[in-house]
Every structure is written in C-alpha cells, then in structure tokens.
Coordinates of C-alpha atoms in Angstrom, one line a residue:
M69 CA -101.5 126.9 133.9
I70 CA -101.8 125.5 130.3
Q71 CA -104.8 126.3 128.2
W72 CA -105.7 125.0 124.8
R73 CA -106.5 127.5 122.1
P74 CA -109.3 126.0 120.0
D75 CA -108.4 128.3 117.1
A76 CA -104.9 127.1 116.8
H77 CA -105.0 123.6 118.4
R78 CA -101.9 124.3 120.4
P79 CA -101.4 125.1 124.1
R80 CA -100.9 128.5 125.6
I81 CA -98.9 128.8 128.8
I82 CA -100.1 131.5 131.2
F83 CA -97.9 132.4 134.2
P84 CA -99.1 134.4 137.2
G85 CA -98.8 138.1 136.4
G86 CA -100.2 137.7 132.9
V87 CA -97.2 136.4 131.0
R88 CA -98.6 134.3 128.1
I89 CA -96.6 132.1 125.8
D90 CA -98.1 130.3 122.8
W91 CA -96.4 127.0 122.0
I92 CA -94.6 127.0 118.7
P93 CA -93.0 123.8 117.3
E94 CA -89.3 123.7 117.7
K95 CA -88.6 123.0 114.0
D96 CA -90.3 126.2 112.9
R97 CA -88.5 129.4 112.0
R98 CA -84.8 128.9 113.0
F99 CA -81.6 130.3 111.6
F100 CA -79.0 128.0 110.2
V101 CA -75.6 129.0 111.6
D102 CA -72.7 127.3 109.8
A103 CA -69.7 125.9 111.6
Q104 CA -67.4 128.8 110.5
T105 CA -69.7 131.4 111.9
Q106 CA -70.1 129.4 115.2
S107 CA -66.3 129.3 115.4
D108 CA -65.8 133.0 114.6
L109 CA -68.3 133.8 117.4
D110 CA -66.7 131.3 119.9
V111 CA -70.1 129.7 120.4
F112 CA -68.7 126.2 121.2
E113 CA -65.0 126.6 121.0
E114 CA -62.9 128.8 123.2
R115 CA -59.8 130.7 122.1
A116 CA -56.7 131.8 123.9
G117 CA -57.7 130.3 127.2
G118 CA -61.1 131.9 127.3
R119 CA -64.4 130.2 127.6
S120 CA -66.9 129.6 124.8
L121 CA -70.4 131.2 124.9
F122 CA -71.8 127.7 125.5
E123 CA -69.6 127.3 128.6
L124 CA -70.5 130.7 129.9
L125 CA -74.2 130.1 129.7
D126 CA -74.3 126.4 130.6
S127 CA -75.8 125.9 134.1
T128 CA -77.8 122.9 133.1
R129 CA -78.0 119.8 135.3
T130 CA -79.0 117.1 132.9
R131 CA -77.8 115.8 129.6
G132 CA -81.1 116.7 128.0
G133 CA -80.8 120.3 129.2
R134 CA -77.3 120.5 128.0
E135 CA -78.3 119.2 124.5
K136 CA -81.3 121.6 124.4
L137 CA -79.0 124.6 125.2
R138 CA -76.5 123.4 122.5
R139 CA -79.3 123.3 120.0
L140 CA -80.7 126.7 120.9
L141 CA -77.2 128.2 120.3
A142 CA -76.6 126.2 117.1
E143 CA -80.0 127.0 115.6
P144 CA -81.3 130.2 117.1
L145 CA -84.9 131.3 116.7
S146 CA -85.5 133.8 114.0
E147 CA -89.0 135.4 114.7
R148 CA -89.1 138.5 116.9
P149 CA -92.5 137.7 118.6
T150 CA -91.2 134.2 119.6
L151 CA -87.9 135.7 120.9
L152 CA -89.7 138.3 122.9
A153 CA -92.1 135.7 124.4
R154 CA -89.1 133.6 125.4
Q155 CA -87.3 136.6 126.9
S156 CA -90.5 137.5 128.9
A157 CA -90.8 133.9 130.2
I158 CA -87.1 133.8 131.2
G159 CA -87.4 137.2 132.9
Y160 CA -90.4 136.0 134.8
L161 CA -88.8 132.7 135.9
G162 CA -85.5 134.5 136.8
N163 CA -87.3 137.0 139.1
P164 CA -87.1 135.7 142.7
V165 CA -90.2 137.7 143.7
H166 CA -93.5 136.5 142.1

C-alpha cells in the first residue's frame, strides 16, 4: 500500500508486517565513487578470471533493472536511515513466507 504523507508531500510505502519506507529522491545523498576506487574494488571489472561485484549481484531481467543496479553500485547511498530502510525492504521481499 502507498500512503501520502501530508507533512512531507512524498509517498510512504507500507508492506504487510509493518515495514515502512519513505520515498527519498534518487539524487539525494549519494557517495561519488571514482573510477580508480571502482577498479580497486572490482565493482565492474573482474581480475584474474574472477567475476566483478556487478556480475555476482546481477540477476536482473531487464535493461532498466541492469542500469539501475549499475547506478546503485556506482553511486551508493550515504545515509544510514535510508540504507537500513532499503535493507529492511529487501529482507522482506526476499523472505518467501509473508
């Protein structure tokens, strides 16, 4: 269910079981990760026959999903509350028993 918060003029997503997520614009509060750091962490490029982090995580089925995952890895969120809310939602969606 999606609710509008009149105080913030942005939606709040409420999942069964009480998980709540307030929508935060994508452009807000992200880290910039330069190309050298991405390379050092093997985010997009594999080394010595291994797979990159992107390849390990990519189970997307659409071009849009793949681009979104790439952006999430290239420009990770920086705010703890937002990260915790995302983890909670992913945990909820990844749980086969609701």
